[in-house]
Short mmCIF file of C-alpha atoms in Angstrom, two decimals:
data_model
loop_
_atom_site.label_atom_id
_atom_site.label_comp_id
_atom_site.label_asym_id
_atom_site.label_seq_id
_atom_site.Cartn_x
_atom_site.Cartn_y
_atom_site.Cartn_z
CA MET O 9 106.62 115.48 18.28
CA MET O 10 107.08 112.29 20.39
CA ARG O 11 107.48 110.34 17.29
CA SER O 12 110.31 112.50 16.27
CA LEU O 13 112.03 112.23 19.68
CA LEU O 14 111.66 108.63 20.21
CA LYS O 15 112.10 105.64 17.89
CA PRO O 16 108.88 103.64 18.52
CA ARG O 17 110.50 100.26 17.77
CA TRP O 18 113.20 100.79 20.41
CA PHE O 19 110.89 102.33 22.78
CA PHE O 20 108.62 99.29 22.64
CA ALA O 21 111.71 96.97 22.92
CA GLY O 22 112.64 98.90 25.93
CA VAL O 23 109.13 98.52 27.62
CA ALA O 24 109.36 94.69 26.98
CA VAL O 25 112.88 94.55 28.38
CA GLY O 26 112.24 96.57 31.38
CA PHE O 27 109.01 94.68 32.32
CA THR O 28 110.66 91.37 31.65
CA LEU O 29 113.69 92.31 33.76
CA CYS O 30 111.39 93.10 36.62
CA ALA O 31 109.46 89.84 36.13
CA VAL O 32 112.83 87.88 36.25
CA LEU O 33 114.17 89.89 39.17
CA GLY O 34 110.94 89.19 41.20
CA ARG O 35 111.22 85.48 40.42
CA VAL O 36 114.96 85.53 41.55
CA VAL O 37 114.19 87.44 44.80
CA SER O 38 111.40 85.17 45.58
CA ARG O 39 113.93 82.38 45.72
CA HIS O 40 115.93 84.04 48.44
CA ASN O 41 115.34 85.05 51.94
CA PHE O 42 115.69 88.91 51.93
CA TYR O 43 114.62 89.29 55.62
CA THR O 44 117.24 90.15 58.11
CA ASN O 45 116.98 89.09 61.65
CA PHE O 46 113.39 87.91 61.13
CA VAL O 47 111.34 87.55 64.35
CA ARG O 48 107.82 87.82 63.17
CA PHE O 49 105.73 89.54 60.49
CA ASN O 50 105.37 92.73 62.65
CA PRO O 51 102.74 95.45 61.57
CA PHE O 52 105.38 97.10 59.31
CA ILE O 53 105.76 93.89 57.32
CA ASN O 54 102.11 92.67 57.33
CA ALA O 55 98.77 93.84 55.94
CA SER O 56 98.41 96.46 58.68
CA GLY O 57 101.36 98.29 57.20
CA ALA O 58 100.09 97.72 53.63
CA TYR O 59 102.91 95.13 53.20
CA TYR O 60 101.84 91.80 51.82
CA PRO O 61 104.33 89.01 52.27
CA THR O 62 104.10 85.81 50.14
CA ILE O 63 104.01 82.06 51.14
CA GLU O 64 107.30 81.70 49.09
CA GLN O 65 108.85 84.35 51.49
CA MET O 66 107.85 82.39 54.40
CA ARG O 67 109.34 79.25 52.85
CA GLN O 68 112.68 80.96 52.13
CA ILE O 69 112.88 82.30 55.86
CA VAL O 70 112.60 78.63 56.83
CA LEU O 71 114.92 77.20 54.19
CA ALA O 72 117.69 79.92 55.18
CA GLN O 73 117.35 79.45 58.89
CA CYS O 74 116.46 75.88 59.43
CA PRO O 75 118.91 73.05 58.98
CA ARG O 76 117.26 70.04 57.51
CA ASP O 77 118.16 67.79 60.44
CA ARG O 78 116.11 70.13 62.98
CA ILE O 79 112.50 69.59 63.83
CA LEU O 80 110.80 72.46 62.32
CA VAL O 81 108.07 74.14 64.22
CA ILE O 82 105.75 76.60 62.39
CA ILE O 83 103.52 78.85 64.44
CA GLY O 84 100.35 80.02 62.78
CA GLY O 85 97.33 81.69 64.20
CA ASP O 86 96.23 85.23 64.80
CA SER O 87 97.39 88.17 66.86
CA ILE O 88 97.38 86.29 70.05
CA PHE O 89 100.17 83.84 68.81
CA HIS O 90 101.69 86.72 66.79
CA GLY O 91 102.47 88.02 70.21
CA CYS O 92 100.62 91.26 70.16
CA GLY O 93 101.28 92.80 73.60
CA GLN O 94 104.71 91.21 73.73
CA PRO O 95 108.00 93.04 72.79
CA ASP O 96 110.41 90.95 70.56
CA SER O 97 112.70 90.45 73.49
CA GLU O 98 109.85 88.84 75.53
CA LEU O 99 108.07 87.12 72.68
CA TRP O 100 106.60 83.81 73.70
CA THR O 101 108.04 82.08 70.63
CA LYS O 102 111.49 83.16 71.70
CA SER O 103 110.85 81.44 75.06
CA LEU O 104 109.43 78.43 73.27
CA GLN O 105 112.64 78.13 71.16
CA GLU O 106 114.81 78.25 74.41
CA LYS O 107 112.60 75.71 76.15
CA LEU O 108 112.75 73.31 73.08
CA GLY O 109 116.52 73.72 72.56
CA ASP O 110 118.69 73.43 69.52
CA ARG O 111 117.07 70.38 68.19
CA TYR O 112 114.00 72.46 67.18
CA ARG O 113 113.66 75.63 65.04
CA VAL O 114 110.57 77.84 65.82
CA PHE O 115 109.23 80.33 63.32
CA ASN O 116 106.49 82.75 64.27
CA PHE O 117 104.40 83.36 61.08
CA ALA O 118 101.05 84.15 62.88
CA LEU O 119 99.57 87.26 61.42
CA PRO O 120 97.30 89.70 63.35
CA GLY O 121 93.78 89.75 61.91
CA SER O 122 94.01 86.35 60.36
CA PRO O 123 91.75 83.75 62.14
CA SER O 124 93.48 80.34 62.85
CA PRO O 125 94.96 78.44 61.37
CA GLY O 126 96.07 81.19 59.25
CA PRO O 127 98.04 81.33 56.02
CA SER O 128 101.31 79.92 57.40
CA ILE O 129 99.71 76.46 57.34
CA LEU O 130 100.17 76.57 53.68
CA ALA O 131 103.93 77.21 54.20
CA ALA O 132 103.95 74.25 56.50
CA GLN O 133 102.20 72.08 54.01
CA SER O 134 104.60 72.94 51.31
CA LEU O 135 107.60 72.19 53.45
CA THR O 136 106.48 68.76 54.51
CA ALA O 137 108.60 67.06 51.84
CA ILE O 138 111.70 68.94 52.86
CA TYR O 139 111.19 68.77 56.64
CA PRO O 140 109.57 65.56 57.42
CA ARG O 141 109.97 66.28 61.05
CA MET O 142 107.73 69.24 61.50
CA LEU O 143 105.10 70.53 63.79
CA PHE O 144 102.47 73.09 63.15
CA CYS O 145 100.94 74.98 66.08
CA CYS O 146 98.33 77.75 66.22
CA ASN O 147 95.86 79.09 68.79
CA ILE O 148 92.17 78.62 69.07
CA MET O 149 89.36 80.30 71.11
CA GLY O 150 86.28 78.13 71.45
CA ASP O 151 85.40 76.98 68.00
CA ASN O 152 86.98 79.84 66.16
CA LEU O 153 88.42 78.61 63.03
CA LYS O 154 88.32 79.89 59.44
CA VAL O 155 89.10 78.62 55.86
CA LEU O 156 91.61 80.94 54.60
CA ASN O 157 89.61 82.17 51.65
CA ASN O 158 87.10 83.80 53.92
CA ASP O 159 89.81 85.89 55.58
CA PRO O 160 89.60 89.39 53.94
CA ALA O 161 93.19 90.39 54.82
CA TYR O 162 95.08 87.35 53.81
CA ARG O 163 93.02 85.44 51.43
CA TYR O 164 95.36 86.35 48.72
CA LEU O 165 97.95 83.90 50.29
CA PHE O 166 95.90 81.00 49.48
CA TRP O 167 95.61 82.05 45.86
CA ASP O 168 99.32 83.02 45.85
CA ALA O 169 100.25 79.61 46.84
CA TYR O 170 97.85 78.05 44.47
CA TYR O 171 98.84 79.86 41.27
CA LYS O 172 102.64 79.66 42.03
CA LYS O 173 102.13 75.96 42.74
CA THR O 174 103.93 76.39 46.06
CA VAL O 175 101.45 73.92 47.64
CA GLN O 176 99.73 71.10 45.94
CA MET O 177 96.22 71.71 46.88
CA SER O 178 94.09 68.73 47.58
CA PRO O 179 90.58 68.64 46.18
CA PRO O 180 88.84 69.38 49.47
CA GLN O 181 91.21 72.41 50.03
CA LEU O 182 90.25 73.80 46.63
CA ALA O 183 86.66 73.19 47.49
CA GLY O 184 86.97 74.88 50.79
CA ALA O 185 88.60 77.90 48.91
CA CYS O 186 85.62 78.09 46.74
CA LEU O 187 83.26 78.50 49.65
CA THR O 188 82.05 82.03 49.77
CA ARG O 189 79.59 83.85 52.00
CA GLY O 190 76.46 82.88 49.96
CA ASN O 191 75.13 85.79 48.01
CA ASP O 192 77.54 88.17 49.50
CA LYS O 193 78.48 90.08 46.27
CA ALA O 194 81.32 92.19 47.78
CA THR O 195 83.03 89.10 49.20
CA ASN O 196 82.72 87.16 45.87
CA GLU O 197 84.21 90.17 44.09
CA ALA O 198 86.98 90.42 46.53
CA ILE O 199 87.73 86.79 45.94
CA LEU O 200 87.84 87.24 42.32
CA THR O 201 90.10 90.24 42.53
CA ALA O 202 92.50 88.30 44.81
CA ARG O 203 92.51 85.45 42.33
CA ALA O 204 93.14 87.66 39.28
CA SER O 205 95.96 89.54 40.95
CA CYS O 206 97.61 86.25 42.22
CA LEU O 207 97.32 84.71 38.79
CA LEU O 208 99.09 87.79 37.29
CA ASP O 209 101.56 87.74 40.15
CA SER O 210 102.34 84.09 39.39
CA TRP O 211 103.55 85.18 36.02
CA PHE O 212 105.23 88.48 36.71
CA TYR O 213 106.26 88.14 40.35
CA PHE O 214 105.50 91.88 41.05
CA ARG O 215 104.61 91.29 44.77
CA ASP O 216 107.95 89.67 45.63
CA LEU O 217 110.01 92.21 43.78
CA TRP O 218 108.30 95.33 45.23
CA ASP O 219 108.09 93.68 48.71
CA PHE O 220 111.84 93.24 48.41
CA ILE O 221 112.49 96.77 47.33
CA GLY O 222 110.11 98.07 49.97
CA TYR O 223 111.84 95.99 52.69
CA ARG O 224 115.39 96.74 51.61
CA TYR O 225 115.46 100.17 49.92
CA LEU O 226 112.33 102.28 49.65
CA PHE O 227 108.75 101.58 50.60
CA THR O 228 106.18 103.33 48.53
CA VAL O 229 102.69 102.76 50.09
CA TRP O 230 101.02 105.01 52.46
CA ASN O 231 100.13 102.93 55.60
CA ILE O 232 98.41 103.73 58.84
CA VAL O 233 101.07 102.00 60.99
CA GLY O 234 103.84 104.30 60.02
CA SER O 235 101.54 107.28 59.96
CA GLN O 236 100.38 106.71 63.46
CA ARG O 237 104.20 106.56 64.52
CA GLY O 238 105.44 109.42 62.59
CA ILE O 239 107.52 107.19 60.47
CA SER O 240 108.09 108.16 56.82
CA MET O 241 106.12 105.97 54.44
CA PHE O 242 109.23 105.78 52.29
CA ARG O 243 111.50 104.35 55.08
CA PRO O 244 112.61 100.72 54.22
CA ARG O 245 110.76 98.22 56.26
CA MET O 246 113.82 96.54 57.54
CA ASN O 247 114.66 99.82 59.39
CA CYS O 248 111.11 100.17 60.95
CA LYS O 249 110.97 98.83 64.59
CA TYR O 250 107.57 98.04 66.09
CA GLU O 251 107.75 97.65 69.72
CA TYR O 252 104.85 96.63 71.87
CA THR O 253 105.13 98.34 75.32
CA VAL O 254 104.24 96.33 78.34
CA GLN O 255 101.92 98.17 80.68
CA THR O 256 101.54 97.64 84.33
CA PRO O 257 98.65 95.50 85.54
CA ALA O 258 96.91 98.71 86.90
CA GLU O 259 97.26 100.54 83.58
CA ARG O 260 95.96 97.59 81.74
CA LEU O 261 92.95 97.32 84.14
CA GLY O 262 92.41 100.98 83.52
CA ASN O 263 92.29 100.36 79.76
CA TRP O 264 89.96 97.63 80.14
CA LEU O 265 87.63 99.66 82.18
CA SER O 266 87.75 102.43 79.68
CA LYS O 267 86.71 100.07 77.03
CA GLU O 268 84.13 98.47 79.21
CA ALA O 269 81.20 98.76 76.72
CA HIS O 270 83.24 97.26 73.89
CA TYR O 271 84.36 94.28 75.94
CA SER O 272 80.87 93.95 77.37
CA ASN O 273 79.50 93.57 73.90
CA PHE O 274 82.27 91.22 72.77
CA THR O 275 82.01 88.89 75.83
CA ARG O 276 78.22 88.90 75.91
CA GLY O 277 78.02 88.34 72.17
CA GLN O 278 80.36 85.31 72.57
CA GLY O 279 78.38 84.22 75.61
CA ALA O 280 75.08 84.26 73.81
CA TYR O 281 76.48 82.22 70.98
CA PHE O 282 77.89 79.70 73.34
CA ASP O 283 74.67 79.36 75.18
CA ARG O 284 73.03 78.76 71.89
CA ILE O 285 75.23 75.91 70.60
CA VAL O 286 75.73 73.77 73.60
CA GLY O 287 73.63 72.05 76.17
CA LYS O 288 73.67 69.14 78.68
CA ASP O 289 71.92 65.75 78.35
CA PRO O 290 70.09 64.36 81.31
CA GLU O 291 73.24 62.75 82.58
CA GLY O 292 75.00 66.02 82.69
CA HIS O 293 77.35 65.59 79.60
CA TRP O 294 77.86 68.38 77.16
CA ILE O 295 76.08 67.94 73.91
CA GLU O 296 76.13 69.80 70.60
CA LYS O 297 72.77 71.62 70.56
CA ASP O 298 72.88 73.49 67.23
CA ARG O 299 73.76 70.72 64.84
CA ASN O 300 74.11 73.03 61.85
CA VAL O 301 76.91 75.02 63.78
CA TRP O 302 78.77 71.91 64.74
CA GLU O 303 78.57 70.40 61.37
CA ALA O 304 79.85 73.41 59.75
CA PHE O 305 82.56 73.53 62.22
CA GLY O 306 83.54 69.88 61.56
CA ARG O 307 83.74 70.73 57.75
CA THR O 308 85.80 73.81 58.49
CA ILE O 309 88.32 71.64 60.27
CA GLN O 310 88.51 69.35 57.36
CA LEU O 311 89.00 72.19 54.95
CA ALA O 312 91.20 74.50 56.96
CA ILE O 313 93.73 71.97 58.25
CA PRO O 314 95.15 69.75 55.44
CA ALA O 315 94.86 66.03 56.18
CA GLU O 316 98.61 65.36 56.09
CA LEU O 317 99.20 68.07 58.71
CA ARG O 318 96.67 67.07 61.30
CA GLU O 319 98.54 64.58 63.28
CA ARG O 320 101.45 67.25 63.37
CA THR O 321 99.09 69.92 64.37
CA LEU O 322 98.96 71.37 68.04
CA LEU O 323 96.01 73.69 68.71
CA VAL O 324 96.56 75.69 71.88
CA HIS O 325 93.27 76.77 73.45
CA ILE O 326 93.65 80.38 74.79
CA PRO O 327 90.63 81.15 76.89
CA ILE O 328 88.96 84.61 77.03
CA ASN O 329 90.50 86.84 79.78
CA PRO O 330 88.82 85.59 83.03
CA TRP O 331 88.41 89.08 84.12
CA LEU O 332 85.87 89.59 81.28
CA THR O 333 84.14 86.32 81.63
CA ARG O 334 83.64 86.88 85.36
CA ARG O 335 82.40 90.42 84.96
CA PHE O 336 80.13 89.97 81.98
CA LEU O 337 78.81 86.40 81.81
CA SER O 338 76.47 84.65 84.02
CA ALA O 339 77.56 81.46 85.87
CA LYS O 340 75.51 79.43 83.48
CA THR O 341 77.20 81.03 80.34
CA GLN O 342 80.60 80.56 81.83
CA GLU O 343 79.68 76.84 82.10
CA SER O 344 78.58 76.96 78.44
CA LEU O 345 81.97 78.40 77.41
CA LEU O 346 83.60 75.34 79.00
CA GLY O 347 81.18 73.10 77.11
CA VAL O 348 81.96 74.78 73.85
CA GLU O 349 85.72 74.29 74.60
CA GLU O 350 85.23 70.64 75.49
CA LEU O 351 83.11 69.85 72.48
CA ALA O 352 85.44 71.78 70.05
CA ALA O 353 88.51 69.92 71.43
CA LYS O 354 86.56 66.69 70.79
CA ARG O 355 86.02 67.48 67.17
CA PHE O 356 89.56 68.62 66.71
CA GLU O 357 90.90 65.36 68.27
CA ALA O 358 88.59 63.30 66.30
CA SER O 359 90.14 64.93 63.14
CA GLY O 360 93.68 63.85 64.24
CA CYS O 361 94.89 67.24 65.87
CA THR O 362 96.25 67.54 69.28
CA VAL O 363 94.55 70.10 71.58
CA ALA O 364 96.34 71.67 74.69
CA ARG O 365 95.02 74.03 77.19
CA ARG O 366 96.03 75.60 80.45
CA ASP O 367 93.40 76.05 83.15
CA ASP O 368 95.53 78.49 85.26
CA MET O 369 95.48 81.53 83.04
CA LYS O 370 94.77 84.62 85.19
CA GLN O 371 93.79 88.20 84.23
CA GLU O 372 97.40 89.39 84.90
CA ASP O 373 98.50 87.18 81.96
CA TYR O 374 96.33 89.29 79.52
CA TRP O 375 96.77 92.45 77.57
CA ASP O 376 93.09 92.70 76.75
CA ASN O 377 90.29 90.15 75.81
CA GLY O 378 92.59 87.53 74.51
CA HIS O 379 96.23 88.86 73.79
CA LEU O 380 98.82 88.02 76.29
CA VAL O 381 101.55 89.99 77.98
CA PRO O 382 104.93 88.27 78.31
CA GLN O 383 103.91 86.62 81.58
CA GLY O 384 100.97 84.95 79.73
CA GLY O 385 103.24 84.15 76.75
CA GLU O 386 105.61 82.45 79.06
CA LYS O 387 102.81 80.11 80.25
CA VAL O 388 101.76 79.24 76.82
CA ALA O 389 105.31 78.64 75.76
CA GLU O 390 105.70 76.11 78.74
CA LEU O 391 102.38 74.41 77.69
CA ALA O 392 103.29 74.41 73.91
CA ALA O 393 106.94 72.98 74.66
CA THR O 394 105.61 70.17 76.81
CA TRP O 395 103.09 69.20 74.17
CA MET O 396 105.54 69.50 71.27
CA ARG O 397 108.04 67.24 72.98
CA GLU O 398 105.22 64.70 73.56
CA MET O 399 104.12 64.93 69.93
CA SER O 400 107.70 64.67 68.68
CA ALA O 401 108.14 61.45 70.69
CA ARG O 402 104.80 60.12 69.40
CA LEU O 403 105.61 60.94 65.78
CA GLY O 404 109.03 59.26 66.20
CA TYR O 405 110.95 62.59 65.47
CA LEU O 406 113.23 61.99 68.41
CA ASN O 407 114.64 58.60 67.36
CA ALA O 408 115.13 59.68 63.67
CA GLU O 409 118.70 60.14 62.54
CA PRO O 410 119.34 63.56 61.22
CA ALA O 411 118.69 63.64 57.32
CA SER O 412 121.61 65.87 56.55
CA ASN O 413 123.40 68.81 58.02
CA GLN O 414 122.34 71.37 55.29
CA MET E 228 125.74 109.94 16.90
CA LYS E 229 122.39 111.65 16.94
CA ARG E 230 120.69 108.48 15.72
CA PHE E 231 122.49 106.41 18.41
CA LEU E 232 121.41 108.85 21.10
CA LYS E 233 117.81 108.80 19.83
CA ILE E 234 117.85 105.03 19.99
CA ALA E 235 119.45 104.95 23.48
CA LEU E 236 116.93 107.52 24.74
CA SER E 237 114.03 105.63 23.31
CA PHE E 238 115.08 102.29 24.76
CA LEU E 239 115.79 103.90 28.08
CA ALA E 240 112.29 105.58 28.11
CA GLY E 241 110.78 102.19 27.38
CA VAL E 242 112.64 100.39 30.03
CA LEU E 243 111.53 103.02 32.65
CA LEU E 244 107.93 102.63 31.39
CA GLY E 245 108.10 98.85 31.62
CA ILE E 246 109.28 99.11 35.25
CA PHE E 247 106.60 101.47 35.92
CA ILE E 248 103.84 99.15 34.54
CA HIS E 249 105.32 96.30 36.65
CA TYR E 250 105.06 98.67 39.68
CA VAL E 251 101.50 99.64 38.59
CA LEU E 252 100.57 95.89 38.55
CA TYR E 253 101.78 95.70 42.17
CA ARG E 254 99.94 98.77 43.28
CA VAL E 255 96.58 97.60 41.71
CA SER E 256 97.09 94.25 43.44
CA LEU E 257 96.86 95.80 46.86
CA PRO E 258 93.52 96.30 48.53
CA VAL E 259 91.85 99.60 47.89
CA GLU E 260 90.91 100.06 51.59
CA PRO E 261 93.71 99.78 54.09
CA PHE E 262 93.56 96.89 56.48
CA ILE E 263 93.21 98.37 59.89
CA TYR E 264 93.68 95.90 62.78
CA ALA E 265 91.59 97.35 65.48
CA SER E 266 92.94 95.78 68.56
CA PHE E 267 96.04 97.88 68.88
#
């Protein structure tokens, strides 16, 4: 019946043409910035909203919006630097841009749920040749740092960059990517799946094409972010606005108290870990107590932050909300926390990175355990701007003549 | 004319299937379990 209706030769020719057309279109859209008024990868356009951007998309945002003679600043990190808890109008990176002025261009590519440095470090790495004057900045909390391949939500971005050759991976980076969690079968399978899908995507560019269509015209994947807000799953992502509402300090305190058990577990868990890994020598100096942990941490720095970016990398230490540490940690553990921060900073600095921290963060600056409200974001912006200017001077960015005006 | 229509219909159906296969590749590349970021 079908055979009499359709001519098989033409039908299969059509299949080939349709598929090839999509692959070519995917490749074409991946070479253009299709985001309008990009501020950050808000939950409608990140993994929370079942939307999976690519490294090339990050690159294209930069290429479209950052003239080559500016100092490029790429912000990586997790939800803290993403600005969860800060509306777009009061986002800390907006303030950072204002403080740094027109000579710099700041891009917030931090992704919630992606431990530092996050996938945007790959975008930064791939742009070093185009933007020799570049800084990368991400947040850290204690010794929290992860190799991208161990990040369940965004590990695909490592393989996306690898298979599309967006980034020339160094052997240590590849070795780092191949680190899996021992005999964890589920993780190994997830990594293999990510690799397979990214390999196919490097041939057929389906992610870029359907991201583009989902962003501009019609989104087709059910997602919890839209569902919670009563927004149709089909609405183009460019028309979906995600706003964080800023609560009053009293409302926030009420929230923290209502989640006391959760925060208590979180803070005490962190505290027990800190107590385990640091100690003091007889002269009262901090020492690395659990050598395995610290050596693994040292290796993670080498694998997670590419060598060519280390001297351009600013790591901003965001302490845990002091309300929590005061409430749930003993005086000794609070001290251990400082010890971890100090020793982690030493390791980071020994690798060539710059570490910055503010000692005057107050509970009013926080949304929850680590996320910041606009007031806290403002403090971080001030700190980051100071250090970025210092780094720019040190790296000779301020003396260099503009390369071109493109 | 009928033959031309048949060719056009076959080709068009094929194109649609090709697009659909491309879309299916995109869908199967997405994680099976939704990523739920717990903090917010």
